[in-house]
Coordinates of C-alpha atoms in Angstrom, one line a residue:
M1 CA 64.2 -40.3 23.4
Q2 CA 65.6 -37.8 25.9
A3 CA 64.8 -37.5 29.6
N4 CA 63.1 -34.2 30.4
G5 CA 61.8 -32.6 33.6
W6 CA 58.1 -31.9 34.0
E7 CA 58.8 -28.2 33.5
Q8 CA 60.0 -29.0 30.0
V9 CA 56.7 -30.6 29.0
T10 CA 54.8 -28.0 27.0
G11 CA 51.3 -27.4 28.6
W12 CA 51.7 -30.0 31.4
E13 CA 50.3 -27.5 33.9
E14 CA 47.4 -26.5 31.7
D15 CA 45.6 -29.8 31.2
D16 CA 42.7 -31.3 33.2
L17 CA 44.6 -34.5 33.8
A18 CA 41.6 -36.2 35.6
A19 CA 39.9 -36.4 32.2
A20 CA 42.5 -38.9 31.1
W21 CA 42.2 -41.1 34.2
P22 CA 39.5 -43.5 32.7
A23 CA 41.8 -44.1 29.6
L24 CA 44.8 -44.8 32.0
R25 CA 42.6 -47.4 33.8
H26 CA 41.8 -49.0 30.4
S27 CA 45.5 -49.2 29.6
C28 CA 46.2 -50.7 33.0
S29 CA 43.7 -53.5 32.4
T30 CA 46.4 -54.8 30.0
L31 CA 49.6 -53.3 31.3
S32 CA 49.2 -54.4 34.9
R33 CA 50.3 -57.9 33.8
R34 CA 53.8 -56.6 32.7
A35 CA 56.5 -56.1 35.3
P36 CA 57.5 -52.5 34.5
W37 CA 53.9 -51.4 34.8
Q38 CA 52.5 -53.5 37.6
K39 CA 53.5 -51.1 40.4
V40 CA 52.1 -48.0 38.8
C41 CA 48.9 -49.7 37.8
D42 CA 48.4 -51.1 41.3
A43 CA 48.9 -47.5 42.6
A44 CA 46.3 -46.2 40.2
A45 CA 43.9 -48.9 41.2
S46 CA 44.3 -47.9 44.9
I47 CA 43.4 -44.3 44.1
G48 CA 40.0 -45.3 42.6
P49 CA 38.0 -44.3 39.5
T50 CA 37.3 -40.6 40.1
P51 CA 40.3 -38.8 41.6
S52 CA 40.8 -35.0 41.5
G53 CA 43.0 -33.3 39.0
S54 CA 45.6 -32.5 41.7
T55 CA 45.6 -36.1 42.8
V56 CA 46.2 -37.3 39.2
R57 CA 49.0 -34.7 38.8
R58 CA 50.8 -35.9 42.0
F59 CA 50.3 -39.5 40.9
F60 CA 52.1 -39.0 37.5
E61 CA 54.8 -36.8 38.9
H62 CA 55.6 -39.3 41.6
H63 CA 55.4 -42.5 39.5
F64 CA 56.5 -41.5 36.0
A65 CA 59.3 -39.7 34.1
P66 CA 58.7 -37.8 30.9
W67 CA 60.8 -38.6 27.8
R68 CA 60.8 -36.3 24.8
V69 CA 60.2 -38.2 21.6
F70 CA 62.5 -37.5 18.6
N71 CA 62.3 -38.4 14.9
P72 CA 65.1 -40.4 13.3
D73 CA 66.5 -37.2 11.9
G74 CA 66.7 -35.6 15.4
S75 CA 63.7 -33.2 15.0
T76 CA 61.1 -33.0 17.8
T77 CA 57.9 -32.1 15.9
G78 CA 55.8 -34.1 13.6
L79 CA 52.4 -34.7 12.0
V80 CA 49.3 -35.1 14.2
T81 CA 46.2 -36.2 12.3
G82 CA 42.7 -37.3 13.5
Y83 CA 40.4 -40.2 13.3
Y84 CA 37.0 -41.2 14.5
E85 CA 34.4 -44.0 14.7
P86 CA 32.1 -43.6 11.7
L87 CA 28.6 -44.8 11.2
I88 CA 27.6 -46.2 7.9
R89 CA 24.4 -47.8 6.6
G90 CA 24.3 -51.4 5.5
S91 CA 22.6 -54.8 5.8
R92 CA 23.4 -58.4 6.6
T93 CA 22.0 -59.4 3.2
R94 CA 22.8 -58.2 -0.3
S95 CA 20.4 -56.0 -2.1
A96 CA 20.3 -53.4 -4.9
R97 CA 20.8 -50.8 -2.1
S98 CA 23.3 -52.7 0.0
A99 CA 25.7 -54.0 -2.6
W100 CA 29.3 -53.4 -1.3
P101 CA 30.8 -56.1 0.8
I102 CA 32.4 -55.6 4.2
H103 CA 34.8 -58.5 4.2
G104 CA 36.3 -60.6 7.0
V105 CA 39.8 -62.0 6.8
P106 CA 40.4 -64.2 3.6
A107 CA 41.1 -67.8 4.4
D108 CA 43.9 -67.9 1.7
M109 CA 45.9 -64.9 3.1
L110 CA 49.2 -65.8 4.7
T111 CA 50.7 -63.8 7.5
I112 CA 54.5 -64.1 7.8
E113 CA 56.1 -62.7 11.0
L114 CA 59.6 -61.7 9.9
G115 CA 60.7 -61.5 13.5
D116 CA 60.4 -65.3 13.7
V117 CA 63.3 -65.5 11.3
H118 CA 65.2 -62.3 12.1
P119 CA 64.6 -60.9 15.6
E120 CA 65.6 -57.4 14.5
L121 CA 62.6 -57.4 12.2
K122 CA 60.1 -58.1 15.1
H123 CA 57.8 -55.2 14.1
L124 CA 57.5 -56.3 10.5
R125 CA 55.2 -58.8 8.8
L126 CA 54.2 -59.8 5.3
R127 CA 50.9 -60.8 3.9
G128 CA 50.9 -63.1 0.9
R129 CA 49.2 -65.9 -1.0
L130 CA 50.6 -69.3 -2.0
V131 CA 50.8 -69.9 -5.7
G132 CA 52.4 -73.3 -6.4
N133 CA 55.5 -73.3 -4.1
K134 CA 55.9 -69.5 -4.2
V135 CA 54.5 -66.9 -1.8
L136 CA 53.3 -63.8 -3.8
P137 CA 52.0 -60.5 -2.4
Y138 CA 48.4 -60.6 -1.5
W139 CA 45.9 -58.9 -3.8
S140 CA 45.9 -55.1 -3.9
R141 CA 42.5 -53.3 -3.4
G142 CA 41.8 -53.2 -7.1
E143 CA 42.8 -56.8 -7.6
F144 CA 40.8 -58.0 -4.6
S145 CA 37.7 -56.1 -5.6
A146 CA 37.8 -57.5 -9.1
R147 CA 38.2 -61.0 -7.8
A148 CA 36.2 -60.8 -4.6
E149 CA 33.6 -63.3 -5.5
G150 CA 36.3 -65.9 -6.2
I151 CA 38.3 -65.3 -3.0
P152 CA 37.5 -67.2 0.2
A153 CA 36.7 -64.1 2.3
P154 CA 33.5 -64.0 4.3
V155 CA 31.1 -61.1 3.9
L156 CA 30.1 -59.8 7.3
F157 CA 27.8 -57.0 6.0
W158 CA 26.8 -55.2 2.8
A159 CA 27.3 -51.5 2.8
D160 CA 25.0 -49.0 1.1
D161 CA 27.8 -46.7 -0.1
P162 CA 31.3 -47.6 -1.4
L163 CA 32.9 -44.3 -0.3
D164 CA 31.5 -44.6 3.2
L165 CA 32.9 -48.2 3.3
F166 CA 36.3 -46.9 2.1
F167 CA 36.4 -44.4 5.0
L168 CA 35.4 -47.1 7.4
Q169 CA 38.5 -49.0 6.2
V170 CA 40.6 -45.9 6.7
Q171 CA 39.4 -45.4 10.2
G172 CA 39.8 -49.1 11.0
S173 CA 36.6 -49.5 13.0
G174 CA 33.0 -48.2 13.1
R175 CA 29.3 -49.0 13.4
V176 CA 26.9 -50.3 10.8
Q177 CA 23.3 -49.2 11.0
L178 CA 21.0 -52.0 9.8
P179 CA 17.6 -51.5 8.1
D180 CA 15.7 -52.0 11.3
G181 CA 17.6 -49.2 13.0
S182 CA 19.8 -51.3 15.1
M183 CA 23.6 -50.9 15.1
V184 CA 26.4 -53.3 15.1
R185 CA 30.1 -52.7 15.6
V186 CA 33.0 -53.8 13.4
G187 CA 36.6 -53.6 14.2
Y188 CA 40.0 -54.1 12.4
A189 CA 40.9 -57.7 11.9
D190 CA 43.7 -57.6 9.3
Q191 CA 45.0 -55.9 6.2
N192 CA 46.2 -57.0 2.8
G193 CA 49.9 -56.0 3.4
H194 CA 49.9 -53.2 0.8
P195 CA 50.9 -49.7 2.0
Y196 CA 48.3 -47.1 2.7
Q197 CA 48.2 -44.3 0.0
S198 CA 46.1 -41.2 0.5
I199 CA 43.4 -40.7 -2.1
G200 CA 43.4 -37.0 -1.1
R201 CA 47.0 -36.7 -2.2
W202 CA 46.1 -38.7 -5.4
L203 CA 43.5 -36.1 -6.2
V204 CA 46.0 -33.3 -5.6
A205 CA 48.5 -35.0 -7.8
Q206 CA 45.9 -35.3 -10.5
G207 CA 45.1 -31.6 -10.4
E208 CA 41.6 -32.3 -9.2
L209 CA 41.8 -30.6 -5.8
S210 CA 44.2 -28.2 -4.0
L211 CA 45.9 -29.5 -0.9
D212 CA 43.5 -27.5 1.4
Q213 CA 40.5 -28.9 -0.4
A214 CA 41.6 -32.5 0.0
S215 CA 39.7 -33.1 3.3
M216 CA 37.2 -35.9 3.8
E217 CA 34.4 -33.6 2.9
G218 CA 36.2 -32.3 -0.1
I219 CA 36.9 -35.9 -1.3
K220 CA 33.2 -36.8 -0.9
R221 CA 32.1 -33.7 -2.8
W222 CA 34.5 -34.6 -5.7
A223 CA 33.2 -38.2 -5.7
R224 CA 29.6 -37.1 -5.9
D225 CA 30.5 -34.9 -8.9
N226 CA 32.6 -37.6 -10.6
P227 CA 30.9 -41.0 -10.0
Q228 CA 32.4 -42.5 -13.1
R229 CA 35.9 -42.1 -11.7
L230 CA 35.1 -43.4 -8.2
T231 CA 36.7 -46.8 -8.8
A232 CA 39.9 -45.3 -10.0
L233 CA 39.9 -43.0 -6.9
L234 CA 39.5 -45.8 -4.4
N235 CA 42.0 -48.1 -6.2
A236 CA 44.6 -45.4 -5.8
N237 CA 45.0 -46.7 -2.3
P238 CA 46.1 -50.4 -2.7
S239 CA 45.6 -51.1 1.0
Y240 CA 42.5 -53.1 1.9
V241 CA 41.2 -53.6 5.5
F242 CA 39.4 -56.7 6.7
F243 CA 37.0 -56.6 9.7
R244 CA 35.5 -58.7 12.4
E245 CA 32.1 -58.2 14.1
L246 CA 32.4 -57.1 17.7
P247 CA 30.1 -57.7 20.6
A248 CA 27.8 -54.9 21.5
A249 CA 29.4 -52.7 24.2
D250 CA 29.4 -49.3 25.7
G251 CA 32.3 -46.9 25.2
G252 CA 34.6 -46.5 22.3
P253 CA 35.8 -49.0 19.7
L254 CA 38.7 -51.4 20.6
G255 CA 42.1 -50.2 19.6
A256 CA 45.2 -52.2 18.9
L257 CA 45.9 -52.6 22.7
G258 CA 42.6 -54.4 23.0
V259 CA 40.9 -51.8 25.2
P260 CA 38.1 -49.3 24.4
L261 CA 39.4 -46.0 23.0
S262 CA 38.5 -42.8 24.8
A263 CA 37.3 -39.8 22.8
G264 CA 39.9 -37.0 23.0
R265 CA 42.2 -39.1 25.2
S266 CA 43.4 -41.9 23.0
I267 CA 45.9 -41.7 20.1
A268 CA 47.4 -44.1 17.6
V269 CA 51.2 -44.3 17.5
D270 CA 54.0 -46.2 15.9
P271 CA 54.8 -48.9 18.5
R272 CA 58.4 -49.1 17.4
Y273 CA 58.9 -45.8 19.1
I274 CA 56.2 -45.5 21.7
P275 CA 55.0 -48.5 23.8
L276 CA 51.4 -49.4 23.4
G277 CA 49.4 -48.5 26.5
A278 CA 51.8 -45.8 27.6
P279 CA 50.6 -42.3 28.7
V280 CA 51.8 -39.6 26.3
F281 CA 51.6 -35.9 26.6
L282 CA 50.7 -34.2 23.3
A283 CA 51.4 -30.6 22.6
S284 CA 49.7 -29.5 19.4
T285 CA 46.8 -27.3 18.1
Y286 CA 43.2 -27.7 17.3
P287 CA 42.3 -28.3 13.6
L288 CA 42.6 -25.3 11.3
S289 CA 43.7 -23.2 14.3
E290 CA 46.6 -22.0 16.4
R291 CA 44.6 -22.7 19.6
P292 CA 46.7 -25.0 21.8
L293 CA 45.7 -28.6 22.2
N294 CA 48.0 -29.7 25.1
R295 CA 46.6 -32.9 26.5
L296 CA 47.5 -36.1 28.3
V297 CA 46.5 -39.0 26.1
L298 CA 47.1 -42.8 26.0
A299 CA 48.8 -44.7 23.2
Q300 CA 46.2 -47.3 22.7
D301 CA 46.1 -47.8 18.9
T302 CA 48.2 -48.1 15.8
G303 CA 47.5 -47.4 12.1
G304 CA 48.9 -48.2 8.7
A305 CA 49.7 -44.5 8.0
I306 CA 51.2 -43.9 11.5
K307 CA 54.9 -44.3 11.0
G308 CA 57.7 -42.5 12.8
G309 CA 58.6 -41.2 16.3
V310 CA 56.7 -37.9 16.5
R311 CA 53.6 -39.1 14.7
A312 CA 50.1 -39.4 16.2
D313 CA 46.5 -40.0 15.2
F314 CA 44.1 -38.3 17.6
F315 CA 40.9 -40.1 18.3
W316 CA 37.9 -37.7 18.3
G317 CA 35.1 -40.1 19.1
F318 CA 32.0 -41.3 17.4
G319 CA 29.7 -39.7 14.8
P320 CA 29.6 -36.8 12.3
D321 CA 30.9 -34.1 14.6
A322 CA 33.9 -36.2 15.5
G323 CA 34.3 -37.0 11.8
R324 CA 34.4 -33.3 10.8
E325 CA 37.2 -32.6 13.4
A326 CA 39.1 -35.6 12.4
G327 CA 38.8 -34.9 8.7
R328 CA 40.4 -31.5 8.9
M329 CA 43.1 -32.2 11.5
R330 CA 46.6 -32.0 10.1
Q331 CA 48.6 -30.2 12.7
Q332 CA 52.2 -30.2 13.9
G333 CA 52.9 -31.4 17.4
S334 CA 55.4 -32.7 19.9
L335 CA 55.2 -35.8 22.1
W336 CA 56.5 -36.8 25.5
V337 CA 56.0 -40.5 26.5
L338 CA 55.6 -41.0 30.2
L339 CA 57.3 -44.1 31.5
P340 CA 57.4 -45.6 35.0
K341 CA 60.5 -44.4 36.8
G342 CA 63.3 -46.7 36.1
M343 CA 61.9 -48.0 32.8
A344 CA 64.2 -47.5 29.8
P345 CA 62.6 -46.2 26.6
P346 CA 62.4 -48.6 23.6
K347 CA 65.1 -48.7 21.0
P348 CA 63.5 -48.5 17.5

């Protein structure tokens, strides 16, 4: 990272910074217990819940310093995608209609924290299974699905549609509408340790779709037209996400920081480069557009596909409108992480 002046932050003067204040307060509910953040979070608490935009601007310029984020190759731009909280239909009991399991974490899956052995690997972990006296990789998506009934993984719910369930796993959290019309929330609990692979890119490589057709809606249309190939499509992504049922609550889903995400003001980042909870200024564009999207956001989540310095996943909110925006967002952007004055940036 490189220290910048506020005048070097693209779009800083254009944003309605007050709109990010609730997200900052969410971050402070966790960060205030950490020494570098305690002073600024105490100052934020003293301002109250609804300050003016000018007050928020003075607060940030007084307490924070902007640091431009770089990629390992020295470049300053990177990919900005979008995600959202989907709604899928399902049931607590299996039926002909609700036949695809939403699994909790398997009891036989091991999690090995490599940082416990080598501190320089503190951000890396392995998932595996014990076979005799050997630890082998945990089952891939295709292997897990084929063996699911013999694996000690609880079933939380049964989904009506396998493709909707797949996209729920890609998003990492969502809501399940039950037959009586009520809704329950599920959130990310763990993952099988296999890397995420884009099924859109798989379809492009197969010559089934062009790159501009490989959006969420384009993939769904292809799946409806090719039901006999749905299993092969889904298994092209070996990653498999396990969920937990969350208590009913207002606001957004819980991100990796453990606080509710704010629509349009939360992003997922790679925590090796950007500290979780930190304010970040994003300079990008709206989906399929050159219209500037320059906005103060909070780094409150992570994701399996979010790797690198200048890399962000923008949280659009809940429901189909948010899903449409998220599904077509694949922009270039720049990031500035805002750190309390005197705090050094992390070393990846």
